[in-house]
GROMACS .gro file of C-alpha atoms in nm:
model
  315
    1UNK     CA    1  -1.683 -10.809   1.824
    2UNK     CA    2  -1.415 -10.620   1.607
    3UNK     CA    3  -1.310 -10.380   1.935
    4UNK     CA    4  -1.217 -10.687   2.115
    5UNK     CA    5  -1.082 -10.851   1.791
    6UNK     CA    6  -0.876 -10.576   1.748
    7UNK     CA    7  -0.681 -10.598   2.161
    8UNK     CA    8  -0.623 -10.916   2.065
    9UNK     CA    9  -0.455 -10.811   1.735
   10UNK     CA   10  -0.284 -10.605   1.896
   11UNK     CA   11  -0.164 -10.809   2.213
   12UNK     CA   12  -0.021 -11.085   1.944
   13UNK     CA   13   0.151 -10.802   1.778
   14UNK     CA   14   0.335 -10.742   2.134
   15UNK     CA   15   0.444 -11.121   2.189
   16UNK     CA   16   0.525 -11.172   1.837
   17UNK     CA   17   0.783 -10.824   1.943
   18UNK     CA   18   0.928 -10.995   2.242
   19UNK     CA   19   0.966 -11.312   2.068
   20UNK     CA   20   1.154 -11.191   1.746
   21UNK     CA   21   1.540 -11.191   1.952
   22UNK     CA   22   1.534 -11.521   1.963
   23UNK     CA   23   1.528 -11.597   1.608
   24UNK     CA   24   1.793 -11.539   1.343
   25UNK     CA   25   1.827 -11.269   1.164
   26UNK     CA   26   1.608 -11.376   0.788
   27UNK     CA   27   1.323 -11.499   1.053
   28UNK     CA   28   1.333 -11.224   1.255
   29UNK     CA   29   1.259 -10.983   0.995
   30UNK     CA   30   0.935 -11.196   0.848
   31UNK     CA   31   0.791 -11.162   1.242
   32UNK     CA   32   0.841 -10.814   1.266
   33UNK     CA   33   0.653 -10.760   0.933
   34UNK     CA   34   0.418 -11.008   1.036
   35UNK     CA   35   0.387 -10.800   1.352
   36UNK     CA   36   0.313 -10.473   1.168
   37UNK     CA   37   0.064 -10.630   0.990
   38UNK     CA   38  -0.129 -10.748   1.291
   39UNK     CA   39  -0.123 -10.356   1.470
   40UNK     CA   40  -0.251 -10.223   1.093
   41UNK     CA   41  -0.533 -10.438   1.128
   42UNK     CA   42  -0.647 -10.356   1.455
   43UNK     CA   43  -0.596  -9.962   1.382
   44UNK     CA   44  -0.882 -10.107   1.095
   45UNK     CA   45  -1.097 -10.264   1.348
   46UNK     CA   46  -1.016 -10.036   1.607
   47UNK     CA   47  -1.111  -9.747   1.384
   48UNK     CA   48  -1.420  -9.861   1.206
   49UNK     CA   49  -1.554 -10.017   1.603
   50UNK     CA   50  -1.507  -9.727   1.733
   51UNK     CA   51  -1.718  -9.516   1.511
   52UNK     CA   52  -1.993  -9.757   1.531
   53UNK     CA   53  -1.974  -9.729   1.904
   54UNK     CA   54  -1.919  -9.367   1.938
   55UNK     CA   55  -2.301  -9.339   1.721
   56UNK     CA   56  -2.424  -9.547   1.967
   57UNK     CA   57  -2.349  -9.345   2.283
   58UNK     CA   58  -2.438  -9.012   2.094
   59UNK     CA   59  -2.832  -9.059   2.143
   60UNK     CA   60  -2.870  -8.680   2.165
   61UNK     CA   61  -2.607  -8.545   1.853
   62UNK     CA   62  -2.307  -8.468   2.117
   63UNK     CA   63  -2.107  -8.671   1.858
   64UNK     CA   64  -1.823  -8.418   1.875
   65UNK     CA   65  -1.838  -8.344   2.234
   66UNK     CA   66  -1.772  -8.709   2.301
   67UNK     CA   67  -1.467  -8.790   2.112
   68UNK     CA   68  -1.340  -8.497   2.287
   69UNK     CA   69  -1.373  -8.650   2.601
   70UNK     CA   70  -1.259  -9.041   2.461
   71UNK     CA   71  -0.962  -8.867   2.317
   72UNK     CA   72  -0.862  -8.668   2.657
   73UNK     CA   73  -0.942  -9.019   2.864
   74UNK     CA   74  -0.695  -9.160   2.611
   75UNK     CA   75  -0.422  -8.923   2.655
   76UNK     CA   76  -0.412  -8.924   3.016
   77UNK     CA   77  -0.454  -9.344   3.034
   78UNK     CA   78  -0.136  -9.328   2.818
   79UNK     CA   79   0.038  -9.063   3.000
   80UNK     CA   80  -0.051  -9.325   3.301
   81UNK     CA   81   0.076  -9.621   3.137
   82UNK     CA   82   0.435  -9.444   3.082
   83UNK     CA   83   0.458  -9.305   3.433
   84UNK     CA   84   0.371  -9.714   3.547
   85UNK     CA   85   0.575  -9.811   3.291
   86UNK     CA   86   0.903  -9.668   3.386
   87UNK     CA   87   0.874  -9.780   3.753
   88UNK     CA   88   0.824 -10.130   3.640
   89UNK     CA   89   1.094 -10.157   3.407
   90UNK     CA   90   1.370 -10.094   3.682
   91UNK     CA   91   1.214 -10.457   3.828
   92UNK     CA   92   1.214 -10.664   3.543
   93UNK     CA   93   1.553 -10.789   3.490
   94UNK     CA   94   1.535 -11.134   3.385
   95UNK     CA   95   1.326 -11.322   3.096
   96UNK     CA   96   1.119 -11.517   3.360
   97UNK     CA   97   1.053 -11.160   3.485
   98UNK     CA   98   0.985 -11.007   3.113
   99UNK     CA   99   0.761 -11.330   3.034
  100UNK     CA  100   0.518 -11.299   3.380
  101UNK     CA  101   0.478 -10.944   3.352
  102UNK     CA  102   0.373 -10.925   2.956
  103UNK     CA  103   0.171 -11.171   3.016
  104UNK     CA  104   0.023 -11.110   3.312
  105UNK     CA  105  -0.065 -10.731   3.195
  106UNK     CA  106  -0.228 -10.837   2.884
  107UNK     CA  107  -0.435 -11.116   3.026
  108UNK     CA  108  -0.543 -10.803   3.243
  109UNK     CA  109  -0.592 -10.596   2.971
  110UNK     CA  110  -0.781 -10.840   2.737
  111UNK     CA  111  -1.031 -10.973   3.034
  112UNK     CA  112  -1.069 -10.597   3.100
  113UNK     CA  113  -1.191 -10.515   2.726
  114UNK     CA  114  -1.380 -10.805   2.704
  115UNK     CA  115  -1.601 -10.647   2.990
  116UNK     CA  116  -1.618 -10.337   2.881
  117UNK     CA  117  -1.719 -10.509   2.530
  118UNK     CA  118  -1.999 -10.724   2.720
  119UNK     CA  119  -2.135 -10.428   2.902
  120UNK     CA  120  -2.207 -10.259   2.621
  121UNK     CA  121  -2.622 -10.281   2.494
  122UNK     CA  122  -2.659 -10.214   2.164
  123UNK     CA  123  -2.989 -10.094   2.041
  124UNK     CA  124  -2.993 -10.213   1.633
  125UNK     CA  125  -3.032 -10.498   1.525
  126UNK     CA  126  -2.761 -10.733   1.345
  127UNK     CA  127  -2.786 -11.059   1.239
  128UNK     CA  128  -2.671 -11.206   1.555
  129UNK     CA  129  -2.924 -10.972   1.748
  130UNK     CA  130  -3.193 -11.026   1.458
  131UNK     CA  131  -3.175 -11.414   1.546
  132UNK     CA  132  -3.185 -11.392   1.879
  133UNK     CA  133  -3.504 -11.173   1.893
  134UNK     CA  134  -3.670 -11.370   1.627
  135UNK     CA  135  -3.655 -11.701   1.890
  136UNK     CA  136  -3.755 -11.494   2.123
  137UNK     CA  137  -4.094 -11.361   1.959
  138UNK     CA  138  -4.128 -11.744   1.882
  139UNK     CA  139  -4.072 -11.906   2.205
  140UNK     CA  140  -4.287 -11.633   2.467
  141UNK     CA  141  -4.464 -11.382   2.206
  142UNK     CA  142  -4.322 -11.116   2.387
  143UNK     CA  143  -4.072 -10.872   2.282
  144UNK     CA  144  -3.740 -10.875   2.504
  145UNK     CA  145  -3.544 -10.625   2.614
  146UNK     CA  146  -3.247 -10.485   2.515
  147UNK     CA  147  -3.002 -10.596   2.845
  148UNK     CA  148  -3.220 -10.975   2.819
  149UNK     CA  149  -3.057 -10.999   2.408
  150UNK     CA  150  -2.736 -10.852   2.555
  151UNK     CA  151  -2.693 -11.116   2.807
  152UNK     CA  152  -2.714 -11.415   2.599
  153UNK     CA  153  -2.534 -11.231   2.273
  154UNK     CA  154  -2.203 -11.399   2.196
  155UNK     CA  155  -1.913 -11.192   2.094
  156UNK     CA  156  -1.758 -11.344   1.792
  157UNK     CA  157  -2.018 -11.495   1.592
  158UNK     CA  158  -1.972 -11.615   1.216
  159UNK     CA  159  -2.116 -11.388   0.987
  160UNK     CA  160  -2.444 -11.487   0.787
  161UNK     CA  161  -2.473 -11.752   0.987
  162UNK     CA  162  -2.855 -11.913   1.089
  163UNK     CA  163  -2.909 -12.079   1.401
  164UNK     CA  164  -3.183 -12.239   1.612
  165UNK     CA  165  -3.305 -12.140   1.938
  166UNK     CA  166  -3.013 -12.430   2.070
  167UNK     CA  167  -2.758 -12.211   1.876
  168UNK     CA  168  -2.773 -12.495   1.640
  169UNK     CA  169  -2.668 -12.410   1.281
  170UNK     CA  170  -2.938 -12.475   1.027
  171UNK     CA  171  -2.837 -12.244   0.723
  172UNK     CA  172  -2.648 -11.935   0.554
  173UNK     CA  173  -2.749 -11.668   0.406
  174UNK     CA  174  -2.611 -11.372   0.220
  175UNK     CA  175  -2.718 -11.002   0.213
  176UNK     CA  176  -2.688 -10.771  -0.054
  177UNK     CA  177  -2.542 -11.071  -0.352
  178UNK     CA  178  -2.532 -10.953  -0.709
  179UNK     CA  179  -2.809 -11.071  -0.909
  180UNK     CA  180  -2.583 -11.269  -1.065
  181UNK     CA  181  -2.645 -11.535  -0.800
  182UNK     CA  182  -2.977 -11.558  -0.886
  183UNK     CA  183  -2.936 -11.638  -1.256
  184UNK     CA  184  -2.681 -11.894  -1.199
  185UNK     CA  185  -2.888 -12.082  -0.902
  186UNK     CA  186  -3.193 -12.104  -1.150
  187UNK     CA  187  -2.993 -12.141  -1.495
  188UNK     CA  188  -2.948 -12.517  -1.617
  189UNK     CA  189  -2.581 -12.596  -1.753
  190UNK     CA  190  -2.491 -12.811  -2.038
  191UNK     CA  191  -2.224 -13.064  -1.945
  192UNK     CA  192  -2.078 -13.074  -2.308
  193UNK     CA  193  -2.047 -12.687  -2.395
  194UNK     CA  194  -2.074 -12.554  -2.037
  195UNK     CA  195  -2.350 -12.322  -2.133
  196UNK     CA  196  -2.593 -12.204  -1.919
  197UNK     CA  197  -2.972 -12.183  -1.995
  198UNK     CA  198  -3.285 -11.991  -1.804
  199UNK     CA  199  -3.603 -12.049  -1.847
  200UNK     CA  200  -3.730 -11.737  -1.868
  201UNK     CA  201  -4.119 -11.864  -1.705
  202UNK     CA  202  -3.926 -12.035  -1.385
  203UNK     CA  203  -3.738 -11.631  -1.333
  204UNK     CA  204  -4.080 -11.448  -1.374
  205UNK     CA  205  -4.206 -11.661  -1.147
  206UNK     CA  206  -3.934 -11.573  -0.869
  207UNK     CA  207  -3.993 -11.184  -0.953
  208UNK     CA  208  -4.346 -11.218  -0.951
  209UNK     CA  209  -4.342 -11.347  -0.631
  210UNK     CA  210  -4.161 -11.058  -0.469
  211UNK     CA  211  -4.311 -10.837  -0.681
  212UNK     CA  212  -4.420 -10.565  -0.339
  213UNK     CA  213  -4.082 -10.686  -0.177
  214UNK     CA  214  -3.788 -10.465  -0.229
  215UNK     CA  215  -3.558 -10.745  -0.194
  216UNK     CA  216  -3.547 -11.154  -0.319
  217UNK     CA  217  -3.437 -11.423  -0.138
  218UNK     CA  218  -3.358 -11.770  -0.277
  219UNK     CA  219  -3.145 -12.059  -0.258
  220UNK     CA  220  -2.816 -12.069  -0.350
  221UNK     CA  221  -2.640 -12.265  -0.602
  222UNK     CA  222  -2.436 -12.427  -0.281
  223UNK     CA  223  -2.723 -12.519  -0.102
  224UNK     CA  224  -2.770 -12.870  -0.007
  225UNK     CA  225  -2.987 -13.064   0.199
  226UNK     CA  226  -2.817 -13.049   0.520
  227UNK     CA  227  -2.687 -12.673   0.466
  228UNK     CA  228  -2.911 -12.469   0.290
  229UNK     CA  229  -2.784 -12.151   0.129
  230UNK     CA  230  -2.988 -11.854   0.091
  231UNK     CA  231  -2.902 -11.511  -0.115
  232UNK     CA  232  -3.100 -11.147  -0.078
  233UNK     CA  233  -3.083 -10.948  -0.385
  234UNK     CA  234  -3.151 -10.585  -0.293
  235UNK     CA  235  -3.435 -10.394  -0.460
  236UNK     CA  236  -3.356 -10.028  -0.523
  237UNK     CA  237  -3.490  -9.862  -0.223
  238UNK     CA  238  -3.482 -10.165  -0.001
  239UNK     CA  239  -3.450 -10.002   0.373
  240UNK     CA  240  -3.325 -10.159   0.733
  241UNK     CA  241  -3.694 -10.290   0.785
  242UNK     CA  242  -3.686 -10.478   0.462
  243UNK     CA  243  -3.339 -10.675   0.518
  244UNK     CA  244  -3.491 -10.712   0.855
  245UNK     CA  245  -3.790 -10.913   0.709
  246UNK     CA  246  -3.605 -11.088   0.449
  247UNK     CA  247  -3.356 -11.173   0.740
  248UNK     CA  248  -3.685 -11.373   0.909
  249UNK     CA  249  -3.802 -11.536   0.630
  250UNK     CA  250  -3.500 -11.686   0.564
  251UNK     CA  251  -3.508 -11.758   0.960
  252UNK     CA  252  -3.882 -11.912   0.879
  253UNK     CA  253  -3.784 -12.095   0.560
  254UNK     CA  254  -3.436 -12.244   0.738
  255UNK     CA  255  -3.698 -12.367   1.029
  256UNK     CA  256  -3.988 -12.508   0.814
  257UNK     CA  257  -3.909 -12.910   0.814
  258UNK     CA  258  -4.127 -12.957   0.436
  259UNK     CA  259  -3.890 -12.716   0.284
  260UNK     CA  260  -3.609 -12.951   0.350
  261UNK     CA  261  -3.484 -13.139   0.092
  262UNK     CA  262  -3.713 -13.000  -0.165
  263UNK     CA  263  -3.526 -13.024  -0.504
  264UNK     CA  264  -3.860 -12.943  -0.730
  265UNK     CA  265  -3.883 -12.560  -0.834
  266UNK     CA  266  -4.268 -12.601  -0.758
  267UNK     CA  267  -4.198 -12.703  -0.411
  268UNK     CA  268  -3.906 -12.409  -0.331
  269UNK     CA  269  -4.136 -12.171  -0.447
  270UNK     CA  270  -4.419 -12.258  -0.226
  271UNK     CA  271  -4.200 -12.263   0.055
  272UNK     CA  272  -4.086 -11.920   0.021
  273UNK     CA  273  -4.397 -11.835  -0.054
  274UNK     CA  274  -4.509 -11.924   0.281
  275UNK     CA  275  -4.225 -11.783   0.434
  276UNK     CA  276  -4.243 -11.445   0.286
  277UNK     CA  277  -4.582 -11.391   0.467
  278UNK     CA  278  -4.493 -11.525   0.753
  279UNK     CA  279  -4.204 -11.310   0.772
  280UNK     CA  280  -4.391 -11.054   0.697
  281UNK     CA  281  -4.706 -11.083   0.910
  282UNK     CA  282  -4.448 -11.094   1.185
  283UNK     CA  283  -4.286 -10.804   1.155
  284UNK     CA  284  -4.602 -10.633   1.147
  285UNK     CA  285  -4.713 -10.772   1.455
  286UNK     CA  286  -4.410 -10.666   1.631
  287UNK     CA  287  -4.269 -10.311   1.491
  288UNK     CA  288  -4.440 -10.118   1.748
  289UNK     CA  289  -4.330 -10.320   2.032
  290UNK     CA  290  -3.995 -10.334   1.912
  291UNK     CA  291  -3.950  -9.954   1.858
  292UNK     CA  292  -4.120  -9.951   2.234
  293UNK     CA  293  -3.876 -10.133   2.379
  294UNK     CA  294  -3.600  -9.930   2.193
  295UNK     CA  295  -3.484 -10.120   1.949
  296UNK     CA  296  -3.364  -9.921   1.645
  297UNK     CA  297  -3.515 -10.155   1.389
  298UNK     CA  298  -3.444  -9.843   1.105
  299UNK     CA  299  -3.093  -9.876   1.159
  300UNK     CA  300  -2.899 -10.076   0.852
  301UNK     CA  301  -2.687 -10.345   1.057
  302UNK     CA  302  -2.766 -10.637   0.929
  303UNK     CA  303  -2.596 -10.514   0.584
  304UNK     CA  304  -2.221 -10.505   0.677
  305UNK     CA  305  -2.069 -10.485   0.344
  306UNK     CA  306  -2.120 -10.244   0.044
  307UNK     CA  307  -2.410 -10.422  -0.120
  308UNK     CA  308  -2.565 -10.377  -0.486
  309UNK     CA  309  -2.911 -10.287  -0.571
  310UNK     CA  310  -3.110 -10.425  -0.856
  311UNK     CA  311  -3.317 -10.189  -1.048
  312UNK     CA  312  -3.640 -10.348  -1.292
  313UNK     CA  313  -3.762 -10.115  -1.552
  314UNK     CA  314  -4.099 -10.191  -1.695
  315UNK     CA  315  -4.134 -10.303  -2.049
   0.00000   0.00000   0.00000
């Protein structure tokens, strides 16, 4: 997603050059900066995409030997690119001319990354990939294969995002949220001082019932009937398999009609109570046939930001 994001970055940041002469002078200078702005983001994307492919291609720690060999490909593409360059220029003398070829190279060049982006099979799972297997299990009971997740993967994808097997959306969810979140979705507040107020029996209850989970998952204050919202506070010493499972139950819990609607603490907490073991009966029934079909389930994508973990001391 963010390698292709960042060609296209970069492609705007080339028309919005070629379109700054024919502005004045005040607006000229705001689309230039505008235009920087767009190449330091993709040298972000770029960067960070790049990394996180290079790891993938490494299977057998050759990390170093093949940057090597993406940074000599690179040098001698560009090298190309000047040499084609400068015979093309002495052709283009007109703006019709100017206007055909940039955009005729850079459709090239973006339908050229975005097969090179679709070719590529990646072996964790994220939460696009985690969905997508989930339905999968669901629908044939069979794990699938890397290249059959691949094919049906979309590129750009909103992130925390739940779907259905239709691609439907039926819910969010957050990874890694403060605990924070927690305290306000269960605290009552006052309408005349604005106070807040837990009851300290309807929070036990929560922790008790993740009590061997290294992570909790509940609704968030946003949630509504139509969208449910779900957070995952992080246990210390939550691993990939754990976000994995907490990833599925709020999969199971989005899914499951008699949680919908369910304003009653009692009711929310039997749900999730359900869907915890589903979620995790499920992952048991599947983690060898996963890692047999070479998925990398102890690989940490579904967490793509710096998350916080909570830590309970015993009284």
């Amino acid at each position: 997603m963010y390698r292709l994001m960042a060609d296209v970055l970069n492609d705007s940041a080339f028309i919005l050059d070629v379109l700054s002469p024919i502005f004045p002078k005040p607006i000229r200078i705001v689309i230039l900066s505008f235009s920087s702005i767009l190449r330091s983001l993709c040298g972000v994307a770029a960067g960070s995409s790049k990394a996180s492919l290079s790891a993938h291609f490494a299977r057998w720690g050759n990390l170093g030997e093949l940057n090597a060999k993406d940074s000599s490909q690179e040098t001698v593409i560009s090298l190309m690119g000047m040499l084609a360059g400068s015979l093309v220029i002495s052709w283009i003398t007109t703006p019709l001319a100017t206007w055909t070829a940039l955009i005729g190279l850079l459709s090239v060049h973006l339908e050229t990354n975005r097969r090179a982006v679709r070719a590529v099979k990646m072996r964790t799972l994220n939460r696009q990939r985690a969905t997508l297997v989930f339905h999968h299990l669901q629908r044939q009971q069979t794990v699938p294969s890397i290249k059959e997740i691949s094919s049906v993967e979309h590129i750009f994808e909103w992130d925390g995002v739940l779907r259905t097997s239709t691609r439907d959306i039926m819910g969010y969810c957050d990874i890694g949220t403060p605990f924070l979140r927690l305290l306000e979705a269960v605290s009552e507040s006052q309408t005349s001082t604005k106070a807040s107020h837990i009851q300290q029996q309807t929070l036990s209850q929560i922790l008790s019932l993740y009590n061997s989970s290294r992570y909790i998952l509940w609704h968030d204050r946003r949630s509504t009937k139509d969208v449910p919202r779900f957070n995952i506070i992080l246990k210390k010493g939550a691993e990939p398999k754990d976000l994995l499972i907490a990833w599925w139950q709020a999969l199971f819990h989005a899914q499951d009609d008699s949680a919908a609607g369910q304003d009653g603490f009692e009711e929310k907490l039997a749900a999730l109570e359900r869907s915890l073991s589903r979620a995790k009966e499920f992952f048991e029934r599947y983690e060898k046939s996963l890692r047999e079909k070479g998925w990398d389930v102890d690989n940490g994508a579904l967490e793509t930001a710096s998350s916080t973990r909570v830590v309970f001391g015993e009284s």
